[in-house]
Structure formats: structure tokens, C-alpha cells
Coordinates of C-alpha atoms in Angstrom, one line a residue:
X2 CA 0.0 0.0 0.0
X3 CA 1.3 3.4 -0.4
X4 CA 1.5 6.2 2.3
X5 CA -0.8 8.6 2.7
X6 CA 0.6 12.1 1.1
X7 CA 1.9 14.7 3.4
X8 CA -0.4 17.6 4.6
X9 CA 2.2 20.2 5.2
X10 CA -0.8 22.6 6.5
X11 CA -1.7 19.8 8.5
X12 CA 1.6 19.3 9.8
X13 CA 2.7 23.4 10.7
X14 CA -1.2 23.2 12.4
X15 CA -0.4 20.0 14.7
X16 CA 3.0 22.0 15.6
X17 CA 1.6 25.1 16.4
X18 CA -1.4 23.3 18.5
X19 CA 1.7 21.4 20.5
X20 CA 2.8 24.5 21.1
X21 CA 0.1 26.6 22.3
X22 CA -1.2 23.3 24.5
X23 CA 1.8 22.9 26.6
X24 CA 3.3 20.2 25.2
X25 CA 6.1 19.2 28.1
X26 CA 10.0 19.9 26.2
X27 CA 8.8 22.4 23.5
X28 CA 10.5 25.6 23.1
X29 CA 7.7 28.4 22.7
X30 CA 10.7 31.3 22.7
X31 CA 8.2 33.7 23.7
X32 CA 6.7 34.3 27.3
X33 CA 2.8 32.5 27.7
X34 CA 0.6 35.2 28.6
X35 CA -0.2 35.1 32.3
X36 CA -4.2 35.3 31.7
X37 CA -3.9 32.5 29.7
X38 CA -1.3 30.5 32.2
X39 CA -4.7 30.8 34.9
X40 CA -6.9 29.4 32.5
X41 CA -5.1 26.7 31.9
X42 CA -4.3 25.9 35.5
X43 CA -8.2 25.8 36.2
X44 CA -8.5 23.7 33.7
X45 CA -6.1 20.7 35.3
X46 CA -3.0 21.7 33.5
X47 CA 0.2 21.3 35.9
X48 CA 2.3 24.4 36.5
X49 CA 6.0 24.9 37.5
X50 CA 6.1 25.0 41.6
X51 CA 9.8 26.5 41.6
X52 CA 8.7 30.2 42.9
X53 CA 5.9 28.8 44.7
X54 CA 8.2 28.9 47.9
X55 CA 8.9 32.4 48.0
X56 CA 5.0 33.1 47.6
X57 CA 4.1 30.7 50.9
X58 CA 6.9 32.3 52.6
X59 CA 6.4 36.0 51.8
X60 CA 3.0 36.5 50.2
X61 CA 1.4 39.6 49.0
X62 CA 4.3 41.5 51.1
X63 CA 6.3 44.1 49.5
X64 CA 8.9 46.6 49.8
X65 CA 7.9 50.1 49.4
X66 CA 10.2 53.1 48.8
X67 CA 9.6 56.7 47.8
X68 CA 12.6 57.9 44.7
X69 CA 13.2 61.0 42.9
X70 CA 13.9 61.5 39.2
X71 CA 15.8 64.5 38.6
X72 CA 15.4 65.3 35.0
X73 CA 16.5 68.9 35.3
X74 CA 19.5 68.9 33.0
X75 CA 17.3 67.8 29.8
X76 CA 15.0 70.7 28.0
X77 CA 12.4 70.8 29.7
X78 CA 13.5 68.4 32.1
X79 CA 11.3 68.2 35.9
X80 CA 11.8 66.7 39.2
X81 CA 9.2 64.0 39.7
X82 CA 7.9 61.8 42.9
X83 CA 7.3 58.4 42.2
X84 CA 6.9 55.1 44.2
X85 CA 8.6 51.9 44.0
X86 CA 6.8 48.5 45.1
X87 CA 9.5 45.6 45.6
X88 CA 7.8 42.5 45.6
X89 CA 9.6 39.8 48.1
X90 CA 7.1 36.8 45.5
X91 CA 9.0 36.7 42.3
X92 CA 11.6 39.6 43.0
X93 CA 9.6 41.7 40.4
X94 CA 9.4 45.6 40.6
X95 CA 6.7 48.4 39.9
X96 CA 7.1 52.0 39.7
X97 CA 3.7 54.2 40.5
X98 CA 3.9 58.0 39.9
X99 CA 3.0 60.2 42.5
X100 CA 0.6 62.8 41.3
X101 CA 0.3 66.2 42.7
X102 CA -2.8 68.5 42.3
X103 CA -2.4 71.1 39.3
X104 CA 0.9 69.7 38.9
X105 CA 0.3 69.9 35.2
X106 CA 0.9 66.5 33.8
X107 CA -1.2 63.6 33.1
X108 CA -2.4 60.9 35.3
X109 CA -0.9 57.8 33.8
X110 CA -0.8 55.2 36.7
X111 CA 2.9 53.4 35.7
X112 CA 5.8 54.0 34.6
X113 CA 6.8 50.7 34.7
X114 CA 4.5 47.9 35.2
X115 CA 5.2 44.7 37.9
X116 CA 8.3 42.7 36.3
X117 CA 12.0 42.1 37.0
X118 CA 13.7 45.3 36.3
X119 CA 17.6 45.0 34.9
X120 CA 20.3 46.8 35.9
X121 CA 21.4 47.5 33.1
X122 CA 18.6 49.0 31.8
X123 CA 18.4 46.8 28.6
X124 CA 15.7 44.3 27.9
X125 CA 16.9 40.5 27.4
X126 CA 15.5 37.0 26.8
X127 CA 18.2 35.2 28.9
X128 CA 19.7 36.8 31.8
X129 CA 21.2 35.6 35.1
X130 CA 19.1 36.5 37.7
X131 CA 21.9 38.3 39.5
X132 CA 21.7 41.1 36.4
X133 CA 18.3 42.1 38.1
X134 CA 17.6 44.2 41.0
X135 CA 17.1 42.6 44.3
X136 CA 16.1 43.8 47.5
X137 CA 19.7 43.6 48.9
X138 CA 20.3 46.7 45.7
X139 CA 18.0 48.7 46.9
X140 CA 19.0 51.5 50.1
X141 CA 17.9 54.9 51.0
X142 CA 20.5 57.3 49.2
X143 CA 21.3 55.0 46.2
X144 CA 20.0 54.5 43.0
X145 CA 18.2 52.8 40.6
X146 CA 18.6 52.5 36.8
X147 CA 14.8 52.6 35.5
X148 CA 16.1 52.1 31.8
X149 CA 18.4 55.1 31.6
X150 CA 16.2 57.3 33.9
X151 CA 18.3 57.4 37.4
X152 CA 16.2 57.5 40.3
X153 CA 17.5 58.7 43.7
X154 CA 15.8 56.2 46.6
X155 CA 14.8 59.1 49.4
X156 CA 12.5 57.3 51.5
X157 CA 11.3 53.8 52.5
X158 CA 7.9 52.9 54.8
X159 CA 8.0 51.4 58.4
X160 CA 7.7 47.7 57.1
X161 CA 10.6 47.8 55.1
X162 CA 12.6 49.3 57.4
X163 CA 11.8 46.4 59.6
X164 CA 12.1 43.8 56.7
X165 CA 15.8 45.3 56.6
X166 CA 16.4 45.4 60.0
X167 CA 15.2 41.1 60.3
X168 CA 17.8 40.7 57.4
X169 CA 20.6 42.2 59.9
X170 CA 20.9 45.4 57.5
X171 CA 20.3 49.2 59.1
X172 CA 18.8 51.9 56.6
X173 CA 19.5 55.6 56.7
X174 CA 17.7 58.2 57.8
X175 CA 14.9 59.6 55.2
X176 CA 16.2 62.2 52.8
X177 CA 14.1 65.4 52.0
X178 CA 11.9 64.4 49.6
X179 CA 11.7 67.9 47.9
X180 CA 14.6 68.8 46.0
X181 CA 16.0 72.2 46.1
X182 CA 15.5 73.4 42.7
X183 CA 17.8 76.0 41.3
X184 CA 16.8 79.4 41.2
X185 CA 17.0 81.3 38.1
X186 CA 17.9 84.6 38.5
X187 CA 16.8 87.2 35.9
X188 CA 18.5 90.5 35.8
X189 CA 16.3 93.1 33.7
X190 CA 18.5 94.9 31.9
X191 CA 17.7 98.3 31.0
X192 CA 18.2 99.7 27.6
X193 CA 20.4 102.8 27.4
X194 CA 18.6 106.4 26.5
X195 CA 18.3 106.7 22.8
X196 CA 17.8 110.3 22.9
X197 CA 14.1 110.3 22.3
X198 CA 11.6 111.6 24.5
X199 CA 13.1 112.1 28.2
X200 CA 14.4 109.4 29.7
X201 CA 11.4 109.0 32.1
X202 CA 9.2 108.2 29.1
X203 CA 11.6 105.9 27.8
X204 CA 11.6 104.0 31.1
X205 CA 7.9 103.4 32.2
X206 CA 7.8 101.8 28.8
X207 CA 10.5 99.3 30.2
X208 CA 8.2 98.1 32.9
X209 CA 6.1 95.9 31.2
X210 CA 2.6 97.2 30.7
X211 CA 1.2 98.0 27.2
X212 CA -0.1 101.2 28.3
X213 CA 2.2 102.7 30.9
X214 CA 1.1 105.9 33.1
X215 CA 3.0 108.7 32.8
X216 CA 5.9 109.2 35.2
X217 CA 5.4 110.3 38.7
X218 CA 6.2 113.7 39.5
X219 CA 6.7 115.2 42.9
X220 CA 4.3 118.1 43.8
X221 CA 5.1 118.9 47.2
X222 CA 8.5 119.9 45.6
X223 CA 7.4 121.4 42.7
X224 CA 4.7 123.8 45.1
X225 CA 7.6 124.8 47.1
X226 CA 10.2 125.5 44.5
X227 CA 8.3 126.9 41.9
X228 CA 9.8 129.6 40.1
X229 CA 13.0 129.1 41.9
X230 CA 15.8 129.1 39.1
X231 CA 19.7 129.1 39.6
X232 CA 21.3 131.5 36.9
X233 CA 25.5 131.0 36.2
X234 CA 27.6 132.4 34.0
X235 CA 30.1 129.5 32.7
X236 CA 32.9 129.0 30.4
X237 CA 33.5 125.9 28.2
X238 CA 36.7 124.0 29.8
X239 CA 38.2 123.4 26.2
X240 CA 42.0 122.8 24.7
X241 CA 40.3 124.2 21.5
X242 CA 42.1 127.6 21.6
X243 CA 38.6 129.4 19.9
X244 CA 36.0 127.9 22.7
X245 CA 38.3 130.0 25.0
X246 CA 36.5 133.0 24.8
X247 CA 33.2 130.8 25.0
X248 CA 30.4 132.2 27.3
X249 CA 27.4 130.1 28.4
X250 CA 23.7 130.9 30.6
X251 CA 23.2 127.5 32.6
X252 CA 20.0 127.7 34.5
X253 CA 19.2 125.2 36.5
X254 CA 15.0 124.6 37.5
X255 CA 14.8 123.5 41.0
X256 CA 11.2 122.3 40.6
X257 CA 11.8 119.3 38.7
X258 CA 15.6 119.8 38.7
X259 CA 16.1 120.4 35.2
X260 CA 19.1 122.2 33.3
X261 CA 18.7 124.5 30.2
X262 CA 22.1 125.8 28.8
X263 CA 21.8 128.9 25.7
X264 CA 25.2 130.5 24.5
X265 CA 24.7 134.4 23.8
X266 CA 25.3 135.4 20.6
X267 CA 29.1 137.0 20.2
X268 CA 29.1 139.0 16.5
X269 CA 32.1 138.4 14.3
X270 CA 33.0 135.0 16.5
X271 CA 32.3 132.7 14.2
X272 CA 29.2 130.7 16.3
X273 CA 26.0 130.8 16.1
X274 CA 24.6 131.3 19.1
X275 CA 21.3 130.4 20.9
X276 CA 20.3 126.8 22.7
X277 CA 22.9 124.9 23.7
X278 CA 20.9 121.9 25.6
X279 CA 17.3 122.1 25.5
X280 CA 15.8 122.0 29.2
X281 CA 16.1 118.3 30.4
X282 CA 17.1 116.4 33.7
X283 CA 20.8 115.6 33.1
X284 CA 23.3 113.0 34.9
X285 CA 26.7 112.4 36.0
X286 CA 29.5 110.0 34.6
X287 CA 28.3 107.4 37.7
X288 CA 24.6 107.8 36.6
X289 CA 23.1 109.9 39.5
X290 CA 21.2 112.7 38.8
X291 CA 22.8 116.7 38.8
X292 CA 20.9 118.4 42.3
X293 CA 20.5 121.7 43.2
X294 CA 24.1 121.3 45.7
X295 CA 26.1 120.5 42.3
X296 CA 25.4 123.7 41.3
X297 CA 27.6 126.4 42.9
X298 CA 30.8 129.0 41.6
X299 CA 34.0 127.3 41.0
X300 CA 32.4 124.2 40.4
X301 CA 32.9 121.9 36.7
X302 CA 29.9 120.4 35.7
X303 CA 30.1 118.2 33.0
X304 CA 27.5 117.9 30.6
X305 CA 26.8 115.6 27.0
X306 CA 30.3 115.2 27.0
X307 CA 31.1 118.8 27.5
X308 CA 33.0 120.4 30.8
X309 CA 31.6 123.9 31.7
X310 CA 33.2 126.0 34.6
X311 CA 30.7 128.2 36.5
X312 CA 32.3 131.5 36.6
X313 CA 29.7 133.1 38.8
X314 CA 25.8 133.8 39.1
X315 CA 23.0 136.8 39.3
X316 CA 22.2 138.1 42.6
X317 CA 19.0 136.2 42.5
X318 CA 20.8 132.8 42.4
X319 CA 23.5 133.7 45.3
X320 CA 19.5 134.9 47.6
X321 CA 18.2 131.1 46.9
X322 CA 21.9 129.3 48.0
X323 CA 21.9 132.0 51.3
X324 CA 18.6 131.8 52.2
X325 CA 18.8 127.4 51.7
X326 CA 21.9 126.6 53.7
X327 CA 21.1 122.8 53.8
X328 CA 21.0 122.1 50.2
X329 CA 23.9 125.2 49.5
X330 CA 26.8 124.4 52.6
X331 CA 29.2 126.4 50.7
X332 CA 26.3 129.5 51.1
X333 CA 26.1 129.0 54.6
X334 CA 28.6 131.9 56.8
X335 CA 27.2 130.2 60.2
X336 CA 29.5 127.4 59.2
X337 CA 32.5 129.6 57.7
X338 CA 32.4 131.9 60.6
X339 CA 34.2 129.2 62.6
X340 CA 37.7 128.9 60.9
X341 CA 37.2 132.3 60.0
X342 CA 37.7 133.4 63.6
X343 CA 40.0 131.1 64.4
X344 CA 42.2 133.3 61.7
X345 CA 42.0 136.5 63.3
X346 CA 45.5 137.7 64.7
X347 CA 46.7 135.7 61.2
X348 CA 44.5 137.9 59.7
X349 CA 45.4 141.4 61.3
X350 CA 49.4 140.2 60.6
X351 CA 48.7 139.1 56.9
X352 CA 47.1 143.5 56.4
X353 CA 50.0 144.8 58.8
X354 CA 53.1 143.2 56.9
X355 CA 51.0 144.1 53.5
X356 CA 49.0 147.4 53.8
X357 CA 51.0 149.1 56.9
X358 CA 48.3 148.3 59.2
X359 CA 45.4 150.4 56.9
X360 CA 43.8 149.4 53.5
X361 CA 41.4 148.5 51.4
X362 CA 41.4 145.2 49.4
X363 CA 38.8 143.4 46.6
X364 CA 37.7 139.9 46.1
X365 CA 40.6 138.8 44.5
X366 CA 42.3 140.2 47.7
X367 CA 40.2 138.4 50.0
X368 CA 41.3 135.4 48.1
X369 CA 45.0 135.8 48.9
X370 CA 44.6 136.8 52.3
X371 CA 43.0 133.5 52.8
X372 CA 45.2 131.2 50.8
X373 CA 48.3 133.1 52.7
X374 CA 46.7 132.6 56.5
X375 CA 45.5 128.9 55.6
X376 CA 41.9 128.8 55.2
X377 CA 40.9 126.6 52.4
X378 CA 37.9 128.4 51.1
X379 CA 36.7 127.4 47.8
X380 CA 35.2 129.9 45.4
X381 CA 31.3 129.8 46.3
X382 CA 32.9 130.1 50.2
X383 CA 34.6 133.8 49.2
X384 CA 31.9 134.9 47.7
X385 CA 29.5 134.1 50.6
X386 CA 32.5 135.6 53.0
X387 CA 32.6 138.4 50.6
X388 CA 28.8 139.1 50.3
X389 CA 28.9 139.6 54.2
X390 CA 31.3 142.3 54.2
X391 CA 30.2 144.4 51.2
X392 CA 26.4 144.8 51.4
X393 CA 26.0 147.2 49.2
X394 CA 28.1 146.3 46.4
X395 CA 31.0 148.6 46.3
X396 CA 33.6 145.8 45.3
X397 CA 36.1 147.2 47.9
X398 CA 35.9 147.4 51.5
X399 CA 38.1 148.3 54.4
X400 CA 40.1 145.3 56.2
X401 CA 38.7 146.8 59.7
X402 CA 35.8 145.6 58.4
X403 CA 36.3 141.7 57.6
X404 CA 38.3 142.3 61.0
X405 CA 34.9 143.2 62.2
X406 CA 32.8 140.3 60.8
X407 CA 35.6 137.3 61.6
X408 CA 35.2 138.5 65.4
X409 CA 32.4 137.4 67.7
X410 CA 30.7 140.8 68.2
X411 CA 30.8 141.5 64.3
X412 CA 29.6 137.7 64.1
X413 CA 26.4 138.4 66.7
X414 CA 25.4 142.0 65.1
X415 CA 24.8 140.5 61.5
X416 CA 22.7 137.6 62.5

């Protein structure tokens, strides 16, 4: 008789269905799913008893500790809470994320699912078991390789603490669970002054609002010290041998502490005269705004890049610095009368030895007297020293009478 021809669909069938029944000494190479592993156990089929020690001996227990993924150093990288479950059964592992409220990410309930977790953070078919993380591996203050994400262990529960401790092995103390994040620090940097505008404007629009108030102004100061203007003559501090000759108005506006600078026309000079600096508020090399005390005789204010000496200033001007000692010291003769006295016998030997005991001298005398006896008066201090003595203008005056006014009794009668 002849045999029967081959069915080779028949054949690949009866090999698959020796496979999927559980056919004792076939290789499946792939893992039976564990639904289906329970269905066949119900249904009489033997299974494997090797782990079922561990599960008598240990149960449901398991090991719980609290890590910390610091992902910081990634774009968009966060620091996130999650909890690790060590299962003493089958030695298997599962990560649960700890979700805060409004913490902005969605609630997805693993990261990792219950199974062995390797250390190397690679997936493979065959591996020792000692490639896997046990128990012993895991310790408050180390780490754990969750396939390239490296979790820091902070915390552990009361019963593994006491697992450890019936093992023989002390844990650390808890770590701080929240990390101390980095604080950015962001500098606003303000744009330099264009030249538009004042510089006021330019900065409320720097503060962030898309319609900015205007800038505050101070009224109380401006009620008080309106119409009160400081008038000097100056001269352009120049190497430029034809700004020599250079004369300049600077007023300054004590209101809102302004400066306005015009240049009188000069005919046949060569310049065209008029305004200099329109009135604006003006600032020093360091930044800080001119005041009222910067402005005084003798003094070099410099301005856009341009040095200007104040020569002197109307009689108005020199009323306003006398009658304000606190913002004008160098106006103030309560406070020069001091040293001035001190000087007095220096003074009645400087006249003696140079205007045989009887004269008369100027301003630019005054000066001299003081530089020869000592006293270190600036320019804005002779003219208030000055203005004390000659009242009504003269522009000489007898040395009995500066005598007069350095002594105590001269002091007393013109307060």
C-alpha cells in the first residue's frame, strides 16, 4: 500500500497546536501570557512550583520606597515623585507615579509595570538573575537604573525598614523628599537712553505694561520750589584755543531739577549762538542725577560730553543758595564763621606786613589773604564771606571791616 501524502498545513497546524497546548520539552521562545497560564491551570494543567516557595513564605508583602527622578539637566526636564513597590514573590518591581494636584501632567498610573527590572537597563531573553535588582540593591540614598532614567531612593515605609532590620541590615535616615530646585535669577536689563523723549518716558515703557502711566512727579516739591531758578555764567573748559573766549547761561530749574544751557550770541565770532541743551534732567559720569548742591561757583559740571566751569551767578541765584543753607553748605557763613575766627590775629598780621596796618582790598584780595593765612575756602565760600562784608556792592571794603565780621561781636550784630 502506499502512504498517505503529506499535509504540510496539517503538519505546521499540529506543531503550532503542540505549542500553544503545553506540550512538556517544546521551546515556545516567547513568554505564555499570564491570563492565559490561569486558565489553563483551572483547567487541570500542571504548572511549575519552583517560585511557589517564596510566595508561601512572603506572600502579598512588599517593599515600598519613595525615589526621585531629577530630569533637570534635559530641556524641559522636571523633578518627579514616584513610588517603588518591591515585591519579596517573584523579586519583580513596579514604579507608581505620585501625582500632585495642578501639577500639570497627566495621570498615567505606571511607569513601569510589575516585572524584574535590569540593571542595566536593557531588555533581554536570557539573563542571570543576578543582572536584576534585588532587594539587597535597593537603600535609601542609592540608585536605581529605570532604563536610563536614574532615580535617587529618598524614602522607604515602616515595614521595610523592619524587613531590613530582620535581614541584619540598618537603613539611613529619610532624605528630604523635595529637592531644592535651582533658582533662576533674571536681571532686567535696561536699555540705554536713545535720545528720544526724556528718559522717564523711555523707562515706564520698560516696565512691562502696554499702556504705561505717565511718570510720577513730585508736587510737594514742585509747590515749594516753583519759580526758583539758579542762573550762572560758565565758560567751556576746552584745549580748543577758539572755545576760550566761549560764554554760556546755565540755569538750573529747581522744581523738577532740570538744566537749560543757551550761549549768547558773540558778533564776528564765528558761532552761532542760541540753545545749547534744551531743558532736560541731566546725569553724572556714575549715573546719579545733577541736584540743586552740584550747582555752585567754581564748580565743573560736565555735561553731553562737555565740561563747563561756573564763573559766577546773578544776585537772584547767590538769595536762593543763602537763604537754603542745607541744600547750599558752601552758602552758609554760620558754618565759615568758625575757621574764619579762628584766623584773626593771622588775619590782622597778613594786612599789617601788607597794607601798613590800613587798606582797602577786593575779592581777588580776599582770596590771597586766605590762601596766605591757611583757610581753604573754595570759590562759592569767598563769595558768601565776601557778600557779608560788602552789602552794598562797592567791590572794595576796608580790612577793619572783615576784622569786624571774623570776630564774635561783628559775628552776633549781622545775625
Amino acid at each position: 500500500s502506499h502512504p498517505l501524502p503529506r499535509d504540510q498545513f496539517a503538519e505546521v497546524n499540529k506543531a503550532k497546536m503542540r505549542r500553544e497546548s503545553g506540550v512538556p520539552g517544546v521551546e515556545r521562545n516567547r513568554k505564555m501570557h499570564e491570563l492565559k497560564q490561569v486558565m489553563e491551570s483551572m483547567l487541570g494543567k500542571e504548572t511549575s512550583i519552583t517560585d511557589r516557595g517564596m510566595f508561601l513564605e512572603n506572600g502579598t508583602d512588599a517593599l515600598c520606597f519613595q525615589v526621585v527622578w531629577d530630569d533637570r539637566q534635559r530641556l524641559y526636564g522636571d523633578i518627579q515623585y514616584f513610588r517603588l513597590f518591591y515585591y519579596l514573590a517573584d523579586d519583580t518591581i513596579e514604579i507608581l507615579r505620585t501625582h500632585n494636584k495642578n501639577d500639570g501632567r497627566h495621570s498615567f498610573t505606571k511607569l513601569l509595570k510589575r516585572s524584574k527590572l535590569p540593571k542595566n537597563g536593557k531588555l533581554s531573553t536570557v539573563s542571570d538573575p543576578s543582572d536584576n535588582y534585588l532587594w539587597q540593591d535597593l537603600k535609601i540614598g542609592g540608585t536605581v537604573n529605570v532604563f536610563n532614567r536614574v532615580m535617587i531612593i529618598a524614602r522607604c515605609d515602616a515595614f521595610t525598614r523592619q524587613h531590613y532590620l530582620s535581614k541584619g541590615i540598618v537603613l539611613k535616615e529619610d532624605m528630604p523628599l523635595m529637592v531644592p530646585e535651582k533658582k533662576v535669577e533674571l536681571k532686567r536689563v535696561i536699555p540705554p537712553y536713545n535720545g528720544f523723549g526724556s528718559e522717564e518716558d523711555s523707562l515706564r515703557s520698560c516696565m512691562g505694561s502696554l499702556n504705561p502711566p505717565p511718570p510720577k512727579k513730585d508736587l510737594q516739591k514742585m509747590r515749594d520750589k516753583n519759580g526758583l531758578i539758579l542762573c550762572f555764567n560758565a565758560q567751556l573748559v576746552s584745549d580748543k584755543p577758539y572755545d576760550a573766549d566761549r560764554r554760556f547761561v546755565i540755569q538750573f530749574f529747581m522744581e523738577d531739577d532740570t538744566i537749560a544751557i543757551r550761549e549768547p550770541p558773540v558778533q564776528n565770532s564765528g558761532i552761532m549762538g542760541g540753545s545749547f541743551l534744551r531743558r532736560q534732567s541731566m546725569k553724572h559720569a556714575d549715573g546719579t542725577a545733577y541736584a540743586a548742591k552740584d550747582m555752585y561757583v567754581g564748580n565743573i559740571v560736565d555735561i553731553v560730553g562737555h565740561k563747563f566751569l561756573l564763573l559766577n551767578a546773578d544776585e537772584c541765584t547767590y538769595r536762593i543758595m543763602e537763604c537754603d543753607d542745607r541744600t547750599f553748605p558752601f552758602s552758609n557763613y554760620t558754618r565759615l564763621h568758625e575757621p574764619l575766627a579762628s584766623k584773626i590775629e593771622d588775619i590782622k598780621k597778613y594786612f599789617i606786613a601788607n597794607y601798613d596796618g590800613n587798606g582797602e582790598l577786593d575779592l581777588e584780595g580776599l582770596a590771597k589773604c586766605c590762601d596766605s593765612i591757611g583757610l581753604e575756602f573754595n570759590k562759592q565760600e569767598l563769595i558768601t564771606v565776601w557778600r557779608q562784608t560788602d552789602r552794598k556792592g562797592k567791590g572794595r571794603i576796608a580790612f577793619k571791616k572783615l576784622l569786624n565780621l571774623a570776630s564774635e561781636e561783628g559775628f552776633s550784630t549781622q545775625r
